[in-house]
């Protein structure tokens, strides 16, 4: 077991697209750790379907949102394919940070954390509780509302809202 203090963590996700809930978790993770890499998973989401936005678009939207929302500019954003534990190892990151909204998140996240711990015992899983303001916000809900032509301006950063309007014109 490594005794090293963790200074670099990854915040992984599909981010299809990034929401204000994600941005809140990323901002708070940067208050806890000096180096943060947002790790954007390549192709499939947790339901096994392809994504609405390409990997490049999802990475770009997070980079824009970091500027747009005034987060520390040293937060890195990188795409990855394959196993998260391998990507974290490549970066030399010692932990994975995720946001938890409700009990339904907990069951899924516990399973992923257990699996990651089995694959890479030194990699710590850390959870931050979502801001209750964003408890109901998810990428899939955002996509659904936007695709029906409704306003998502309180759920996503302004740059993401613009992209959703391009994707789903009213
Ligand atoms: O935003 P999401 O869908 O909750 O993020 C899930 C993600 C991307 C973190 C997870 O699916 C993942 O780590 N994928 C990479 C493949 C992997 O490592 N799988 C084993 C752990 S479940």
PDB file of C-alpha atoms and ligand atoms in Angstrom:
ATOM      1  CA  UNK A   1       0.000   0.000   0.000  1.00  0.00           C
ATOM      2  CA  UNK A   2       1.433   3.389  -1.010  1.00  0.00           C
ATOM      3  CA  UNK A   3       1.898   5.930   1.807  1.00  0.00           C
ATOM      4  CA  UNK A   4       2.354   8.869  -0.571  1.00  0.00           C
ATOM      5  CA  UNK A   5       0.165  11.931  -0.109  1.00  0.00           C
ATOM      6  CA  UNK A   6      -2.144  12.313  -3.114  1.00  0.00           C
ATOM      7  CA  UNK A   7      -1.665  15.560  -5.033  1.00  0.00           C
ATOM      8  CA  UNK A   8      -3.056  14.647  -8.457  1.00  0.00           C
ATOM      9  CA  UNK A   9      -6.537  13.235  -9.050  1.00  0.00           C
ATOM     10  CA  UNK A  10      -8.763  12.545 -12.028  1.00  0.00           C
ATOM     11  CA  UNK A  11     -12.437  13.491 -12.281  1.00  0.00           C
ATOM     12  CA  UNK A  12     -13.725  10.971 -14.838  1.00  0.00           C
ATOM     13  CA  UNK A  13     -16.970  10.955 -16.738  1.00  0.00           C
ATOM     14  CA  UNK A  14     -18.721  10.836 -20.070  1.00  0.00           C
ATOM     15  CA  UNK A  15     -19.732  14.517 -19.865  1.00  0.00           C
ATOM     16  CA  UNK A  16     -22.271  14.265 -22.718  1.00  0.00           C
ATOM     17  CA  UNK A  17     -22.492  17.236 -22.181  1.00  0.00           C
ATOM     18  CA  UNK A  18     -20.864  18.717 -19.066  1.00  0.00           C
ATOM     19  CA  UNK A  19     -23.470  20.219 -16.683  1.00  0.00           C
ATOM     20  CA  UNK A  20     -23.328  22.823 -13.904  1.00  0.00           C
ATOM     21  CA  UNK A  21     -23.450  19.867 -11.482  1.00  0.00           C
ATOM     22  CA  UNK A  22     -20.226  18.493 -13.006  1.00  0.00           C
ATOM     23  CA  UNK A  23     -18.623  21.955 -12.928  1.00  0.00           C
ATOM     24  CA  UNK A  24     -19.464  22.222  -9.217  1.00  0.00           C
ATOM     25  CA  UNK A  25     -17.765  18.877  -8.524  1.00  0.00           C
ATOM     26  CA  UNK A  26     -14.708  19.875 -10.616  1.00  0.00           C
ATOM     27  CA  UNK A  27     -14.437  23.243  -8.827  1.00  0.00           C
ATOM     28  CA  UNK A  28     -14.654  21.632  -5.393  1.00  0.00           C
ATOM     29  CA  UNK A  29     -12.183  18.888  -6.318  1.00  0.00           C
ATOM     30  CA  UNK A  30      -9.649  21.585  -7.236  1.00  0.00           C
ATOM     31  CA  UNK A  31     -10.080  23.052  -3.726  1.00  0.00           C
ATOM     32  CA  UNK A  32      -9.136  19.665  -2.271  1.00  0.00           C
ATOM     33  CA  UNK A  33      -6.266  18.687  -4.582  1.00  0.00           C
ATOM     34  CA  UNK A  34      -3.594  20.860  -6.237  1.00  0.00           C
ATOM     35  CA  UNK A  35      -3.665  19.030  -9.569  1.00  0.00           C
ATOM     36  CA  UNK A  36      -6.875  17.940 -11.251  1.00  0.00           C
ATOM     37  CA  UNK A  37      -7.355  16.248 -14.615  1.00  0.00           C
ATOM     38  CA  UNK A  38     -10.875  15.934 -15.961  1.00  0.00           C
ATOM     39  CA  UNK A  39     -10.796  12.560 -17.763  1.00  0.00           C
ATOM     40  CA  UNK A  40     -13.305  12.304 -20.605  1.00  0.00           C
ATOM     41  CA  UNK A  41     -14.249   8.711 -21.530  1.00  0.00           C
ATOM     42  CA  UNK A  42     -14.189   7.925 -25.246  1.00  0.00           C
ATOM     43  CA  UNK A  43     -17.273   6.361 -26.630  1.00  0.00           C
ATOM     44  CA  UNK A  44     -20.023   4.696 -24.674  1.00  0.00           C
ATOM     45  CA  UNK A  45     -22.062   5.963 -21.757  1.00  0.00           C
ATOM     46  CA  UNK A  46     -23.175   3.853 -18.807  1.00  0.00           C
ATOM     47  CA  UNK A  47     -26.202   2.566 -20.716  1.00  0.00           C
ATOM     48  CA  UNK A  48     -23.912   1.228 -23.448  1.00  0.00           C
ATOM     49  CA  UNK A  49     -25.102   3.705 -26.058  1.00  0.00           C
ATOM     50  CA  UNK A  50     -23.004   6.030 -28.206  1.00  0.00           C
ATOM     51  CA  UNK A  51     -22.707   9.644 -27.159  1.00  0.00           C
ATOM     52  CA  UNK A  52     -24.557  12.666 -28.562  1.00  0.00           C
ATOM     53  CA  UNK A  53     -21.399  14.792 -28.712  1.00  0.00           C
ATOM     54  CA  UNK A  54     -18.080  13.522 -30.086  1.00  0.00           C
ATOM     55  CA  UNK A  55     -15.110  13.040 -27.779  1.00  0.00           C
ATOM     56  CA  UNK A  56     -13.455  16.175 -29.212  1.00  0.00           C
ATOM     57  CA  UNK A  57     -16.618  18.232 -28.658  1.00  0.00           C
ATOM     58  CA  UNK A  58     -17.002  16.996 -25.074  1.00  0.00           C
ATOM     59  CA  UNK A  59     -13.362  17.834 -24.256  1.00  0.00           C
ATOM     60  CA  UNK A  60     -13.655  21.258 -25.900  1.00  0.00           C
ATOM     61  CA  UNK A  61     -16.919  22.086 -24.085  1.00  0.00           C
ATOM     62  CA  UNK A  62     -15.297  21.375 -20.689  1.00  0.00           C
ATOM     63  CA  UNK A  63     -12.231  23.508 -21.564  1.00  0.00           C
ATOM     64  CA  UNK A  64     -14.528  26.372 -22.624  1.00  0.00           C
ATOM     65  CA  UNK A  65     -16.685  25.946 -19.504  1.00  0.00           C
ATOM     66  CA  UNK A  66     -13.627  26.169 -17.217  1.00  0.00           C
ATOM     67  CA  UNK A  67     -12.991  29.640 -18.683  1.00  0.00           C
ATOM     68  CA  UNK A  68     -16.688  30.550 -18.884  1.00  0.00           C
ATOM     69  CA  UNK A  69     -17.389  29.584 -15.240  1.00  0.00           C
ATOM     70  CA  UNK A  70     -14.166  31.126 -13.893  1.00  0.00           C
ATOM     71  CA  UNK A  71     -12.616  27.889 -12.572  1.00  0.00           C
ATOM     72  CA  UNK A  72      -8.843  27.743 -11.968  1.00  0.00           C
ATOM     73  CA  UNK A  73      -7.177  27.644 -15.380  1.00  0.00           C
ATOM     74  CA  UNK A  74      -4.693  24.973 -14.302  1.00  0.00           C
ATOM     75  CA  UNK A  75      -7.420  22.290 -14.371  1.00  0.00           C
ATOM     76  CA  UNK A  76      -6.482  19.901 -17.169  1.00  0.00           C
ATOM     77  CA  UNK A  77      -8.922  18.144 -19.502  1.00  0.00           C
ATOM     78  CA  UNK A  78      -7.883  14.982 -21.348  1.00  0.00           C
ATOM     79  CA  UNK A  79      -9.660  12.275 -23.348  1.00  0.00           C
ATOM     80  CA  UNK A  80      -9.070   8.611 -22.562  1.00  0.00           C
ATOM     81  CA  UNK A  81      -9.906   5.233 -24.026  1.00  0.00           C
ATOM     82  CA  UNK A  82      -9.816   1.904 -22.234  1.00  0.00           C
ATOM     83  CA  UNK A  83      -9.724   1.431 -18.501  1.00  0.00           C
ATOM     84  CA  UNK A  84      -9.769   4.450 -16.208  1.00  0.00           C
ATOM     85  CA  UNK A  85      -7.254   2.823 -13.842  1.00  0.00           C
ATOM     86  CA  UNK A  86      -4.711   2.551 -16.684  1.00  0.00           C
ATOM     87  CA  UNK A  87      -5.214   6.185 -17.638  1.00  0.00           C
ATOM     88  CA  UNK A  88      -4.802   7.306 -14.013  1.00  0.00           C
ATOM     89  CA  UNK A  89      -1.601   5.255 -13.780  1.00  0.00           C
ATOM     90  CA  UNK A  90      -0.258   6.797 -17.027  1.00  0.00           C
ATOM     91  CA  UNK A  91      -0.837  10.274 -15.557  1.00  0.00           C
ATOM     92  CA  UNK A  92       0.597   9.327 -12.170  1.00  0.00           C
ATOM     93  CA  UNK A  93      -2.698  10.324 -10.519  1.00  0.00           C
ATOM     94  CA  UNK A  94      -3.363   8.781  -7.092  1.00  0.00           C
ATOM     95  CA  UNK A  95      -7.124   9.181  -6.890  1.00  0.00           C
ATOM     96  CA  UNK A  96     -10.450   9.292  -8.675  1.00  0.00           C
ATOM     97  CA  UNK A  97     -13.038  11.862  -7.574  1.00  0.00           C
ATOM     98  CA  UNK A  98     -16.736  11.643  -8.405  1.00  0.00           C
ATOM     99  CA  UNK A  99     -19.848  13.498  -7.315  1.00  0.00           C
ATOM    100  CA  UNK A 100     -22.689  11.698  -5.550  1.00  0.00           C
ATOM    101  CA  UNK A 101     -26.255  12.911  -5.886  1.00  0.00           C
ATOM    102  CA  UNK A 102     -28.613  10.278  -4.510  1.00  0.00           C
ATOM    103  CA  UNK A 103     -28.644   6.676  -3.289  1.00  0.00           C
ATOM    104  CA  UNK A 104     -29.148   5.572  -6.884  1.00  0.00           C
ATOM    105  CA  UNK A 105     -25.733   7.078  -7.734  1.00  0.00           C
ATOM    106  CA  UNK A 106     -24.215   5.388  -4.707  1.00  0.00           C
ATOM    107  CA  UNK A 107     -24.931   1.811  -5.818  1.00  0.00           C
ATOM    108  CA  UNK A 108     -23.460   2.395  -9.274  1.00  0.00           C
ATOM    109  CA  UNK A 109     -20.457   4.317  -7.953  1.00  0.00           C
ATOM    110  CA  UNK A 110     -19.730   1.757  -5.236  1.00  0.00           C
ATOM    111  CA  UNK A 111     -19.595  -0.981  -7.866  1.00  0.00           C
ATOM    112  CA  UNK A 112     -17.213   1.070 -10.042  1.00  0.00           C
ATOM    113  CA  UNK A 113     -15.045   2.008  -7.052  1.00  0.00           C
ATOM    114  CA  UNK A 114     -14.819  -1.649  -5.956  1.00  0.00           C
ATOM    115  CA  UNK A 115     -13.879  -2.716  -9.466  1.00  0.00           C
ATOM    116  CA  UNK A 116     -11.257   0.037  -9.798  1.00  0.00           C
ATOM    117  CA  UNK A 117      -9.847  -0.883  -6.387  1.00  0.00           C
ATOM    118  CA  UNK A 118      -9.631  -4.529  -7.457  1.00  0.00           C
ATOM    119  CA  UNK A 119      -7.797  -3.510 -10.663  1.00  0.00           C
ATOM    120  CA  UNK A 120      -5.544  -0.934  -8.993  1.00  0.00           C
ATOM    121  CA  UNK A 121      -5.473  -1.232  -5.166  1.00  0.00           C
ATOM    122  CA  UNK A 122      -3.431   1.977  -4.643  1.00  0.00           C
ATOM    123  CA  UNK A 123      -5.871   4.178  -6.560  1.00  0.00           C
ATOM    124  CA  UNK A 124      -8.163   5.921  -4.045  1.00  0.00           C
ATOM    125  CA  UNK A 125     -11.815   6.631  -4.828  1.00  0.00           C
ATOM    126  CA  UNK A 126     -13.029   9.883  -3.284  1.00  0.00           C
ATOM    127  CA  UNK A 127     -16.600  11.162  -3.383  1.00  0.00           C
ATOM    128  CA  UNK A 128     -17.936  14.666  -2.979  1.00  0.00           C
ATOM    129  CA  UNK A 129     -21.608  15.228  -2.242  1.00  0.00           C
ATOM    130  CA  UNK A 130     -23.318  17.143  -5.028  1.00  0.00           C
ATOM    131  CA  UNK A 131     -24.624  20.586  -4.271  1.00  0.00           C
ATOM    132  CA  UNK A 132     -28.378  19.981  -3.605  1.00  0.00           C
ATOM    133  CA  UNK A 133     -29.059  22.751  -6.132  1.00  0.00           C
ATOM    134  CA  UNK A 134     -27.871  20.330  -8.832  1.00  0.00           C
ATOM    135  CA  UNK A 135     -29.197  17.116  -7.274  1.00  0.00           C
ATOM    136  CA  UNK A 136     -31.548  16.422 -10.171  1.00  0.00           C
ATOM    137  CA  UNK A 137     -29.238  17.587 -12.976  1.00  0.00           C
ATOM    138  CA  UNK A 138     -27.784  14.963 -15.293  1.00  0.00           C
ATOM    139  CA  UNK A 139     -26.464  15.001 -18.847  1.00  0.00           C
ATOM    140  CA  UNK A 140     -29.339  12.788 -19.999  1.00  0.00           C
ATOM    141  CA  UNK A 141     -31.954  15.108 -18.481  1.00  0.00           C
ATOM    142  CA  UNK A 142     -30.233  18.087 -20.130  1.00  0.00           C
ATOM    143  CA  UNK A 143     -30.245  16.334 -23.527  1.00  0.00           C
ATOM    144  CA  UNK A 144     -33.907  15.412 -23.137  1.00  0.00           C
ATOM    145  CA  UNK A 145     -35.011  18.945 -22.199  1.00  0.00           C
ATOM    146  CA  UNK A 146     -32.891  20.552 -24.952  1.00  0.00           C
ATOM    147  CA  UNK A 147     -34.121  18.101 -27.593  1.00  0.00           C
ATOM    148  CA  UNK A 148     -37.698  19.096 -26.753  1.00  0.00           C
ATOM    149  CA  UNK A 149     -36.845  22.728 -27.335  1.00  0.00           C
ATOM    150  CA  UNK A 150     -36.914  23.844 -23.700  1.00  0.00           C
ATOM    151  CA  UNK A 151     -34.551  26.111 -21.784  1.00  0.00           C
ATOM    152  CA  UNK A 152     -31.483  24.541 -20.152  1.00  0.00           C
ATOM    153  CA  UNK A 153     -29.732  27.793 -19.212  1.00  0.00           C
ATOM    154  CA  UNK A 154     -29.909  27.049 -15.457  1.00  0.00           C
ATOM    155  CA  UNK A 155     -28.504  23.532 -15.905  1.00  0.00           C
ATOM    156  CA  UNK A 156     -25.418  23.959 -18.119  1.00  0.00           C
ATOM    157  CA  UNK A 157     -22.655  26.537 -18.691  1.00  0.00           C
ATOM    158  CA  UNK A 158     -23.529  29.176 -21.343  1.00  0.00           C
ATOM    159  CA  UNK A 159     -21.100  27.711 -23.902  1.00  0.00           C
ATOM    160  CA  UNK A 160     -22.814  24.307 -23.594  1.00  0.00           C
ATOM    161  CA  UNK A 161     -26.238  25.904 -23.956  1.00  0.00           C
ATOM    162  CA  UNK A 162     -25.066  27.407 -27.269  1.00  0.00           C
ATOM    163  CA  UNK A 163     -23.890  23.997 -28.509  1.00  0.00           C
ATOM    164  CA  UNK A 164     -27.198  22.393 -27.509  1.00  0.00           C
ATOM    165  CA  UNK A 165     -29.089  25.076 -29.416  1.00  0.00           C
ATOM    166  CA  UNK A 166     -26.976  24.301 -32.513  1.00  0.00           C
ATOM    167  CA  UNK A 167     -27.666  20.580 -32.059  1.00  0.00           C
ATOM    168  CA  UNK A 168     -31.379  20.965 -31.300  1.00  0.00           C
ATOM    169  CA  UNK A 169     -32.579  24.180 -33.017  1.00  0.00           C
ATOM    170  CA  UNK A 170     -35.841  25.480 -31.543  1.00  0.00           C
TER     171      UNK A 170
HETATM  172  O1  LIG B   1     -20.303  10.065 -16.398  1.00  0.00           O
HETATM  173  P1  LIG B   1     -20.343   8.612 -16.106  1.00  0.00           P
HETATM  174  O2  LIG B   1     -21.103   7.904 -17.177  1.00  0.00           O
HETATM  175  O3  LIG B   1     -20.835   8.300 -14.731  1.00  0.00           O
HETATM  176  O4  LIG B   1     -18.823   8.104 -16.142  1.00  0.00           O
HETATM  177  C1  LIG B   1     -18.537   6.743 -16.109  1.00  0.00           C
HETATM  178  C2  LIG B   1     -17.030   6.502 -16.357  1.00  0.00           C
HETATM  179  C3  LIG B   1     -16.611   7.081 -17.678  1.00  0.00           C
HETATM  180  C4  LIG B   1     -16.249   7.149 -15.229  1.00  0.00           C
HETATM  181  C5  LIG B   1     -16.821   4.956 -16.321  1.00  0.00           C
HETATM  182  O5  LIG B   1     -17.708   4.362 -17.215  1.00  0.00           O
HETATM  183  C6  LIG B   1     -15.398   4.565 -16.661  1.00  0.00           C
HETATM  184  O6  LIG B   1     -14.516   4.669 -15.837  1.00  0.00           O
HETATM  185  N1  LIG B   1     -15.195   4.125 -17.917  1.00  0.00           N
HETATM  186  C7  LIG B   1     -13.905   3.723 -18.411  1.00  0.00           C
HETATM  187  C8  LIG B   1     -13.815   2.207 -18.548  1.00  0.00           C
HETATM  188  C9  LIG B   1     -13.489   1.582 -17.225  1.00  0.00           C
HETATM  189  O7  LIG B   1     -12.484   1.867 -16.590  1.00  0.00           O
HETATM  190  N2  LIG B   1     -14.364   0.655 -16.759  1.00  0.00           N
HETATM  191  C10 LIG B   1     -14.155  -0.024 -15.526  1.00  0.00           C
HETATM  192  C11 LIG B   1     -14.647   0.789 -14.360  1.00  0.00           C
HETATM  193  S1  LIG B   1     -16.387   0.766 -14.311  1.00  0.00           S
END
